[in-house]
Amino acid sequence: MSEPFDAVDVIVAKRDGHRLTGPQIDWVLDAYTRGVVADEQMSALAMAILLNGMDRDEIARWTAAMIASGERLDFSGLSRRTADKHSTGGVGDKITLPLAPLVASFGVAVPQLSGRGLGHTGGTLDKLESIPGWRAALSNAEMMAQLESVGAVICQAGSGLAPADRKLYALRDVTGTVEAIPLIASSIMSKKIAEGTGSLVLDVKVGSGAFMKDLDRARELARTMVELGTDAGVHTVALLTDMSVPLGLTAGNALEVRESVEVLAGGGPADVVELTVALAREMLDAAGRPDADPAKALADGSAMDTWRAMIAAQGGDVDAVLPVAREHEVVVAERDGVVRTLDAYAVGVAAWRLGAGRARKEDPVQAGAGVELHVRPGDPVRAGQPILTLHTDTPERFERARAALTGGIVVETGTAAAPGPLVLDRIAV
Ligand code: URA
């Protein structure tokens, strides 16, 4: 079959700063998925996009072409309205775990198609798999049935959604082109739009533990995604939230499940509660329940029944004791003072090296491994007081985890301080 375009012409057009036409975009993504455009050609195009950008119409067309490469789910047959949330990923970000059952407890359907962790950020599926028996892979029919009966599903995204993105993301990962805002926005939004949710709340993380380190770029990413969602008919709002410090007091799979259950029982760290409630309010508003009071439902434990039903429906034993790592080591304050820095990236890498995360997609993770925080920035400490506990099944990992924390914990003289704001901005059209 003769091809309507030549890959080199498309690359050269973007390299020279021109707009790509709609037919060029449709073709290049389709031809790449078919293997007609080679990896080295797509790498060059991705780099040209990173350097020269794309305008709103180009990004929308690129996203539509990625959606067209695969299947679309359809939740219109459900009796409940749907609301979804996506986080760009951070350290200790367990918010999906309490949030999905919390929002579902108000009669809204929450389909959370999630992934596994790679690098220093954890994956929601890895966390839930620390619950004995819990199963991540559901068929579309099982997912629909659970959304109707329980309201909340957290499961693995099937390979049928936006397959062009799967191939392109793997290529970007090894060609230094992950950071291009048009490519990040279209990658995330193609999967979310293909998933068929009626509304979407984006949690765009900013800071050392996020892949957007500065506020202006995070704002641009958020705005691009909100425009893409809105143009596709999905009610989309973004919160920009701080990721310079880990969320809550745990980073690691079973440790984070335990903390999430504390939050659902009415306790847990204040920042996890605050962000869960802020995102729940946005989702409930978008799904037509502005009257709902998610703060009260967390405080009185009333979302716990939905959590139990959600875990049990996927084979999880909600009453099982969660795995605990075989070994632990405590990191203590070296001097009296106030904790000024507890760097999210340093803690994320330490948790990863302890076995909570993986270096390659096929690696196993340790359910009990991770980092427990005993203090937060702004807290006063005395020399010798525990700051962190490191958990692992394999004690030879402690040394590299401690190395990751070098410079990440700063204690200085001064007075105790209140934490800075967690929600930094809200972007809607
Ligand atoms: N997550 C995605 O799904 N895609 C990106 O490009 C970045 C983060």
Short mmCIF file of C-alpha atoms and ligand atoms in Angstrom, two decimals:
data_model
loop_
_atom_site.label_atom_id
_atom_site.label_comp_id
_atom_site.label_asym_id
_atom_site.label_seq_id
_atom_site.Cartn_x
_atom_site.Cartn_y
_atom_site.Cartn_z
CA MET A 1 0.00 0.00 0.00
CA SER A 2 1.43 3.40 -0.87
CA GLU A 3 1.59 5.81 2.06
CA PRO A 4 0.12 9.35 1.73
CA PHE A 5 3.07 11.02 3.53
CA ASP A 6 6.78 10.55 4.02
CA ALA A 7 7.98 10.38 7.65
CA VAL A 8 11.03 12.51 6.86
CA ASP A 9 8.82 15.36 5.54
CA VAL A 10 6.79 15.32 8.75
CA ILE A 11 9.95 15.35 10.91
CA VAL A 12 11.48 18.19 8.88
CA ALA A 13 8.27 20.26 9.10
CA LYS A 14 8.31 20.10 12.91
CA ARG A 15 12.09 20.50 13.08
CA ASP A 16 11.71 23.77 11.13
CA GLY A 17 9.03 25.04 13.49
CA HIS A 18 5.92 24.52 11.32
CA ARG A 19 2.48 23.30 12.42
CA LEU A 20 1.68 19.72 11.51
CA THR A 21 -1.57 19.30 9.59
CA GLY A 22 -4.37 17.07 10.88
CA PRO A 23 -3.85 14.42 8.15
CA GLN A 24 -0.09 14.39 8.84
CA ILE A 25 -0.72 13.76 12.54
CA ASP A 26 -3.34 11.04 11.91
CA TRP A 27 -1.01 9.32 9.49
CA VAL A 28 2.18 9.48 11.53
CA LEU A 29 0.59 7.93 14.63
CA ASP A 30 -1.26 5.28 12.65
CA ALA A 31 1.84 4.44 10.59
CA TYR A 32 3.95 4.27 13.76
CA THR A 33 1.47 1.87 15.37
CA ARG A 34 1.59 -0.26 12.18
CA GLY A 35 5.41 -0.26 12.21
CA VAL A 36 5.70 1.74 8.96
CA VAL A 37 7.24 4.74 10.73
CA ALA A 38 10.39 3.41 12.43
CA ASP A 39 11.37 4.01 16.06
CA GLU A 40 14.27 6.24 15.03
CA GLN A 41 11.91 8.40 12.96
CA MET A 42 9.40 8.73 15.78
CA SER A 43 12.28 9.56 18.17
CA ALA A 44 13.35 12.41 15.90
CA LEU A 45 9.78 13.68 15.67
CA ALA A 46 9.33 13.48 19.46
CA MET A 47 12.52 15.50 19.94
CA ALA A 48 11.35 18.10 17.38
CA ILE A 49 8.06 18.37 19.30
CA LEU A 50 9.95 18.74 22.59
CA LEU A 51 12.05 21.56 21.14
CA ASN A 52 9.43 23.38 19.03
CA GLY A 53 6.14 22.54 20.76
CA MET A 54 2.66 22.10 19.32
CA ASP A 55 -0.36 24.43 19.38
CA ARG A 56 -3.74 23.60 20.92
CA ASP A 57 -5.22 22.21 17.66
CA GLU A 58 -2.19 20.04 16.97
CA ILE A 59 -2.25 18.60 20.51
CA ALA A 60 -5.99 17.91 20.28
CA ARG A 61 -5.53 16.12 16.93
CA TRP A 62 -2.53 14.16 18.26
CA THR A 63 -4.62 13.06 21.27
CA ALA A 64 -7.56 12.06 19.05
CA ALA A 65 -5.25 10.00 16.85
CA MET A 66 -3.87 8.15 19.88
CA ILE A 67 -7.42 7.44 21.08
CA ALA A 68 -8.33 6.15 17.60
CA SER A 69 -5.47 3.64 17.78
CA GLY A 70 -7.42 1.52 20.29
CA GLU A 71 -10.73 0.75 21.97
CA ARG A 72 -12.99 3.13 23.89
CA LEU A 73 -14.91 2.16 26.98
CA ASP A 74 -18.49 3.28 27.41
CA PHE A 75 -19.97 3.87 30.87
CA SER A 76 -23.21 5.36 29.55
CA GLY A 77 -25.13 2.19 30.48
CA LEU A 78 -24.40 2.68 34.21
CA SER A 79 -27.11 4.04 36.48
CA ARG A 80 -24.50 6.22 38.26
CA ARG A 81 -22.59 9.23 36.94
CA THR A 82 -18.84 8.71 36.59
CA ALA A 83 -15.96 10.75 38.00
CA ASP A 84 -12.30 9.91 37.67
CA LYS A 85 -9.05 11.28 39.07
CA HIS A 86 -5.53 11.15 37.71
CA SER A 87 -2.34 12.06 39.52
CA THR A 88 0.87 12.79 37.66
CA GLY A 89 2.65 10.78 40.35
CA GLY A 90 4.55 11.47 43.53
CA VAL A 91 6.11 10.00 46.66
CA GLY A 92 3.70 8.58 49.23
CA ASP A 93 0.80 9.41 46.90
CA LYS A 94 -1.76 6.91 48.13
CA ILE A 95 -4.72 9.28 47.64
CA THR A 96 -6.56 7.03 45.14
CA LEU A 97 -7.01 4.41 47.87
CA PRO A 98 -9.22 6.44 50.24
CA LEU A 99 -10.57 8.73 47.48
CA ALA A 100 -12.23 6.13 45.22
CA PRO A 101 -14.38 4.53 47.96
CA LEU A 102 -15.07 7.95 49.53
CA VAL A 103 -16.54 9.40 46.33
CA ALA A 104 -18.35 6.14 45.50
CA SER A 105 -19.99 6.19 48.94
CA PHE A 106 -22.04 9.16 47.62
CA GLY A 107 -23.45 7.13 44.72
CA VAL A 108 -20.94 8.22 42.06
CA ALA A 109 -19.14 5.59 39.92
CA VAL A 110 -15.34 5.87 40.19
CA PRO A 111 -13.38 3.87 37.60
CA GLN A 112 -9.68 4.09 38.46
CA LEU A 113 -7.65 2.40 35.75
CA SER A 114 -4.21 2.47 37.34
CA GLY A 115 -0.62 1.49 36.72
CA ARG A 116 2.39 0.11 38.48
CA GLY A 117 5.27 2.14 39.84
CA LEU A 118 8.40 2.74 37.84
CA GLY A 119 11.33 4.70 39.25
CA HIS A 120 10.94 6.60 42.51
CA THR A 121 7.14 7.02 42.38
CA GLY A 122 4.91 4.21 43.63
CA GLY A 123 2.12 2.54 41.67
CA THR A 124 -1.43 2.16 42.96
CA LEU A 125 -1.67 -1.49 41.82
CA ASP A 126 1.55 -2.42 43.64
CA LYS A 127 0.12 -0.93 46.82
CA LEU A 128 -3.17 -2.83 46.62
CA GLU A 129 -1.42 -6.08 45.72
CA SER A 130 0.03 -6.09 49.24
CA ILE A 131 -3.49 -7.08 50.39
CA PRO A 132 -3.61 -10.90 50.32
CA GLY A 133 -5.77 -12.22 47.45
CA TRP A 134 -6.42 -8.85 45.77
CA ARG A 135 -6.56 -9.07 41.96
CA ALA A 136 -5.66 -6.15 39.64
CA ALA A 137 -6.75 -7.63 36.28
CA LEU A 138 -10.49 -7.41 35.60
CA SER A 139 -12.38 -7.93 32.35
CA ASN A 140 -14.43 -5.01 31.08
CA ALA A 141 -17.60 -6.89 32.12
CA GLU A 142 -16.29 -7.42 35.68
CA MET A 143 -15.35 -3.75 35.91
CA MET A 144 -18.80 -2.61 34.79
CA ALA A 145 -20.54 -5.00 37.20
CA GLN A 146 -18.42 -3.75 40.13
CA LEU A 147 -19.03 -0.10 39.21
CA GLU A 148 -22.76 -0.77 39.30
CA SER A 149 -22.74 -2.78 42.55
CA VAL A 150 -19.97 -1.15 44.66
CA GLY A 151 -19.38 2.10 42.77
CA ALA A 152 -15.56 2.03 42.94
CA VAL A 153 -13.06 -0.04 40.97
CA ILE A 154 -9.28 0.28 41.04
CA CYS A 155 -7.84 -2.05 38.41
CA GLN A 156 -5.20 -2.46 35.74
CA ALA A 157 -5.72 -0.49 32.53
CA GLY A 158 -6.23 -2.97 29.68
CA SER A 159 -3.78 -2.99 26.79
CA GLY A 160 -6.56 -1.96 24.37
CA LEU A 161 -6.67 1.71 25.47
CA ALA A 162 -4.51 4.00 23.28
CA PRO A 163 -1.93 1.38 22.18
CA ALA A 164 -0.07 4.09 20.21
CA ASP A 165 0.69 5.74 23.57
CA ARG A 166 2.11 2.53 25.02
CA LYS A 167 4.60 2.26 22.16
CA LEU A 168 5.42 5.98 22.11
CA TYR A 169 5.82 6.23 25.90
CA ALA A 170 8.37 3.39 25.92
CA LEU A 171 10.28 5.20 23.16
CA ARG A 172 10.20 8.58 24.95
CA ASP A 173 11.50 6.90 28.08
CA VAL A 174 14.77 5.98 26.32
CA THR A 175 15.19 9.06 24.08
CA GLY A 176 15.07 11.95 26.56
CA THR A 177 11.65 13.11 25.33
CA VAL A 178 9.40 12.33 28.32
CA GLU A 179 9.35 15.99 29.43
CA ALA A 180 7.62 17.47 26.34
CA ILE A 181 4.38 19.02 27.61
CA PRO A 182 2.33 18.26 24.43
CA LEU A 183 3.45 14.62 24.65
CA ILE A 184 2.78 14.24 28.39
CA ALA A 185 -0.63 15.91 28.11
CA SER A 186 -1.73 13.85 25.09
CA SER A 187 -0.40 10.64 26.66
CA ILE A 188 -2.36 11.07 29.88
CA MET A 189 -5.51 12.49 28.31
CA SER A 190 -5.76 9.96 25.45
CA LYS A 191 -6.05 7.17 28.03
CA LYS A 192 -8.50 9.12 30.19
CA ILE A 193 -10.75 10.13 27.29
CA ALA A 194 -10.66 6.59 25.82
CA GLU A 195 -11.70 5.29 29.24
CA GLY A 196 -14.98 7.17 28.83
CA THR A 197 -15.37 9.01 32.13
CA GLY A 198 -17.87 11.88 32.32
CA SER A 199 -15.62 14.04 34.49
CA LEU A 200 -11.99 14.13 35.49
CA VAL A 201 -9.99 15.78 38.25
CA LEU A 202 -6.26 16.04 37.64
CA ASP A 203 -3.77 16.21 40.50
CA VAL A 204 -0.71 17.80 38.92
CA LYS A 205 2.24 17.43 41.28
CA VAL A 206 4.93 20.09 41.59
CA GLY A 207 8.28 19.80 43.37
CA SER A 208 11.33 17.58 43.80
CA GLY A 209 9.31 14.33 44.01
CA ALA A 210 7.29 15.11 40.86
CA PHE A 211 8.42 15.11 37.28
CA MET A 212 7.37 18.78 36.97
CA LYS A 213 9.81 20.54 39.28
CA ASP A 214 8.60 24.11 38.76
CA LEU A 215 5.23 25.74 39.13
CA ASP A 216 5.08 27.48 35.74
CA ARG A 217 5.65 24.28 33.77
CA ALA A 218 3.20 22.39 35.96
CA ARG A 219 0.63 25.12 35.32
CA GLU A 220 1.18 24.88 31.58
CA LEU A 221 0.79 21.08 31.69
CA ALA A 222 -2.38 21.41 33.76
CA ARG A 223 -3.89 24.00 31.41
CA THR A 224 -3.07 21.88 28.35
CA MET A 225 -4.75 18.82 29.88
CA VAL A 226 -7.81 20.77 31.04
CA GLU A 227 -8.24 22.17 27.51
CA LEU A 228 -7.88 18.71 25.95
CA GLY A 229 -10.46 17.19 28.29
CA THR A 230 -12.89 20.07 27.86
CA ASP A 231 -12.57 19.98 24.05
CA ALA A 232 -13.36 16.23 24.17
CA GLY A 233 -16.52 16.82 26.25
CA VAL A 234 -15.07 15.61 29.56
CA HIS A 235 -15.63 18.03 32.47
CA THR A 236 -11.97 18.53 33.53
CA VAL A 237 -10.42 20.47 36.43
CA ALA A 238 -6.82 20.39 37.70
CA LEU A 239 -5.36 21.04 41.14
CA LEU A 240 -1.65 21.84 41.38
CA THR A 241 -0.35 20.29 44.58
CA ASP A 242 2.95 20.35 46.44
CA MET A 243 5.28 17.36 46.03
CA SER A 244 8.42 18.73 47.62
CA VAL A 245 7.70 16.62 50.73
CA PRO A 246 6.24 13.06 50.68
CA LEU A 247 2.48 12.87 51.18
CA GLY A 248 1.61 11.55 54.61
CA LEU A 249 3.98 9.56 56.79
CA THR A 250 4.60 6.50 54.61
CA ALA A 251 6.13 5.63 51.22
CA GLY A 252 5.92 1.93 50.35
CA ASN A 253 3.20 -0.50 49.38
CA ALA A 254 1.70 -2.13 52.51
CA LEU A 255 2.76 0.90 54.60
CA GLU A 256 0.62 3.13 52.39
CA VAL A 257 -2.37 0.77 52.48
CA ARG A 258 -2.22 0.86 56.27
CA GLU A 259 -2.18 4.67 56.26
CA SER A 260 -5.08 4.83 53.78
CA VAL A 261 -7.19 2.60 56.03
CA GLU A 262 -6.39 4.94 58.95
CA VAL A 263 -7.69 7.85 56.86
CA LEU A 264 -10.89 5.94 56.00
CA ALA A 265 -11.34 5.20 59.71
CA GLY A 266 -11.33 8.93 60.51
CA GLY A 267 -7.64 9.35 61.41
CA GLY A 268 -4.42 9.53 59.40
CA PRO A 269 -2.07 12.41 58.55
CA ALA A 270 -3.62 15.85 58.03
CA ASP A 271 -2.15 16.37 54.54
CA VAL A 272 -3.54 13.06 53.22
CA VAL A 273 -6.96 13.94 54.63
CA GLU A 274 -6.80 17.48 53.19
CA LEU A 275 -5.91 16.37 49.66
CA THR A 276 -8.39 13.48 49.67
CA VAL A 277 -11.18 15.88 50.66
CA ALA A 278 -10.12 18.57 48.15
CA LEU A 279 -10.12 16.09 45.25
CA ALA A 280 -13.36 14.44 46.44
CA ARG A 281 -15.11 17.84 46.49
CA GLU A 282 -14.08 18.47 42.87
CA MET A 283 -15.22 15.01 41.76
CA LEU A 284 -18.54 15.24 43.61
CA ASP A 285 -19.21 18.73 42.22
CA ALA A 286 -18.51 17.53 38.69
CA ALA A 287 -20.80 14.51 39.17
CA GLY A 288 -23.70 16.68 40.33
CA ARG A 289 -23.31 16.20 44.11
CA PRO A 290 -22.16 19.66 45.34
CA ASP A 291 -24.21 19.05 48.51
CA ALA A 292 -22.10 16.06 49.60
CA ASP A 293 -19.79 16.43 52.61
CA PRO A 294 -16.70 14.24 52.05
CA ALA A 295 -14.87 15.65 55.10
CA LYS A 296 -17.64 14.37 57.36
CA ALA A 297 -17.73 10.99 55.60
CA LEU A 298 -14.02 10.54 56.27
CA ALA A 299 -14.19 11.77 59.84
CA ASP A 300 -17.08 9.46 60.79
CA GLY A 301 -15.65 6.43 58.92
CA SER A 302 -18.71 6.04 56.70
CA ALA A 303 -16.68 5.38 53.50
CA MET A 304 -15.07 2.32 55.12
CA ASP A 305 -17.91 0.00 54.05
CA THR A 306 -17.33 0.95 50.41
CA TRP A 307 -13.58 0.31 50.82
CA ARG A 308 -14.29 -3.15 52.26
CA ALA A 309 -16.74 -3.98 49.46
CA MET A 310 -14.32 -2.70 46.79
CA ILE A 311 -11.39 -4.79 48.08
CA ALA A 312 -13.51 -7.91 48.67
CA ALA A 313 -15.06 -7.71 45.17
CA GLN A 314 -11.54 -8.14 43.74
CA GLY A 315 -10.69 -11.11 45.98
CA GLY A 316 -8.84 -9.16 48.68
CA ASP A 317 -8.98 -10.28 52.31
CA VAL A 318 -9.83 -6.98 54.04
CA ASP A 319 -9.23 -8.40 57.50
CA ALA A 320 -5.85 -9.98 56.72
CA VAL A 321 -2.77 -8.68 58.51
CA LEU A 322 -0.74 -6.66 55.99
CA PRO A 323 2.82 -7.81 55.20
CA VAL A 324 5.60 -6.33 57.34
CA ALA A 325 9.25 -6.18 56.20
CA ARG A 326 11.64 -8.52 58.01
CA GLU A 327 14.23 -5.85 58.88
CA HIS A 328 14.18 -2.21 59.87
CA GLU A 329 16.66 0.57 60.66
CA VAL A 330 16.02 3.95 62.25
CA VAL A 331 17.51 7.21 60.93
CA VAL A 332 17.93 9.73 63.77
CA ALA A 333 18.45 13.50 63.98
CA GLU A 334 22.14 14.37 64.26
CA ARG A 335 21.50 17.61 66.18
CA ASP A 336 18.86 19.62 67.99
CA GLY A 337 16.84 21.95 65.77
CA VAL A 338 13.89 22.17 63.39
CA VAL A 339 13.38 19.91 60.36
CA ARG A 340 13.66 22.26 57.37
CA THR A 341 13.77 19.72 54.54
CA LEU A 342 12.49 16.17 54.14
CA ASP A 343 12.96 15.91 50.43
CA ALA A 344 10.32 13.93 48.53
CA TYR A 345 12.72 12.75 45.83
CA ALA A 346 15.30 11.53 48.37
CA VAL A 347 12.63 9.62 50.33
CA GLY A 348 11.15 8.20 47.08
CA VAL A 349 14.53 6.92 45.92
CA ALA A 350 15.25 5.46 49.39
CA ALA A 351 11.88 3.59 49.37
CA TRP A 352 12.58 2.38 45.86
CA ARG A 353 16.06 1.11 46.80
CA LEU A 354 14.63 -0.65 49.86
CA GLY A 355 12.52 -2.75 47.47
CA ALA A 356 9.20 -0.84 47.33
CA GLY A 357 9.71 0.02 43.65
CA ARG A 358 11.23 -1.54 40.59
CA ALA A 359 14.00 -0.63 38.12
CA ARG A 360 12.49 -2.60 35.21
CA LYS A 361 8.82 -3.23 34.43
CA GLU A 362 9.12 -6.97 35.05
CA ASP A 363 10.84 -6.73 38.48
CA PRO A 364 8.90 -7.84 41.60
CA VAL A 365 8.32 -5.42 44.50
CA GLN A 366 8.50 -6.11 48.24
CA ALA A 367 5.11 -5.55 49.87
CA GLY A 368 6.53 -4.51 53.26
CA ALA A 369 9.45 -2.35 52.08
CA GLY A 370 9.53 1.44 52.32
CA VAL A 371 10.07 4.47 54.50
CA GLU A 372 8.08 5.62 57.51
CA LEU A 373 8.36 9.30 58.52
CA HIS A 374 8.21 10.25 62.19
CA VAL A 375 8.43 14.01 61.68
CA ARG A 376 7.41 16.60 59.06
CA PRO A 377 9.20 19.76 57.90
CA GLY A 378 8.71 22.48 60.51
CA ASP A 379 8.77 20.03 63.46
CA PRO A 380 11.31 20.56 66.28
CA VAL A 381 13.63 17.59 66.97
CA ARG A 382 16.31 16.65 69.52
CA ALA A 383 19.62 14.97 68.62
CA GLY A 384 19.06 11.18 68.54
CA GLN A 385 15.30 11.46 67.92
CA PRO A 386 13.97 9.12 65.17
CA ILE A 387 13.27 10.90 61.88
CA LEU A 388 12.62 7.94 59.58
CA THR A 389 12.36 4.16 59.81
CA LEU A 390 13.59 2.18 56.80
CA HIS A 391 11.89 -1.18 56.10
CA THR A 392 13.11 -4.01 53.87
CA ASP A 393 13.30 -7.81 53.62
CA THR A 394 16.87 -7.53 52.29
CA PRO A 395 19.15 -5.65 54.75
CA GLU A 396 21.96 -5.27 52.21
CA ARG A 397 19.74 -2.53 50.72
CA PHE A 398 20.01 -0.24 53.79
CA GLU A 399 23.32 1.29 52.77
CA ARG A 400 22.12 2.47 49.34
CA ALA A 401 18.87 3.73 50.84
CA ARG A 402 20.81 5.80 53.39
CA ALA A 403 23.00 7.13 50.58
CA ALA A 404 19.86 8.31 48.75
CA LEU A 405 18.88 10.32 51.84
CA THR A 406 22.18 12.25 51.96
CA GLY A 407 21.33 15.95 51.80
CA GLY A 408 17.61 15.16 51.75
CA ILE A 409 17.13 15.64 55.50
CA VAL A 410 18.07 19.08 56.82
CA VAL A 411 17.82 20.02 60.52
CA GLU A 412 18.70 23.64 61.41
CA THR A 413 18.46 25.83 64.46
CA GLY A 414 15.36 28.04 64.51
CA THR A 415 11.75 27.95 65.52
CA ALA A 416 9.06 25.44 64.57
CA ALA A 417 6.99 26.45 61.52
CA ALA A 418 3.57 25.59 60.11
CA PRO A 419 3.61 23.63 56.82
CA GLY A 420 3.19 25.56 53.54
CA PRO A 421 0.02 25.19 51.44
CA LEU A 422 -0.65 21.79 49.87
CA VAL A 423 -3.01 22.94 47.09
CA LEU A 424 -1.07 25.57 45.13
CA ASP A 425 -3.54 26.43 42.37
CA ARG A 426 -6.73 25.32 40.61
CA ILE A 427 -7.05 25.34 36.83
CA ALA A 428 -10.41 25.17 35.07
CA VAL A 429 -11.60 26.66 31.78
N1 URA B 1 2.10 9.52 32.55
C1 URA B 1 1.66 9.15 31.32
O1 URA B 1 0.75 8.35 31.22
N2 URA B 1 2.26 9.67 30.25
C2 URA B 1 3.27 10.57 30.32
O2 URA B 1 3.75 11.02 29.30
C3 URA B 1 3.72 10.94 31.59
C4 URA B 1 3.11 10.41 32.70
#
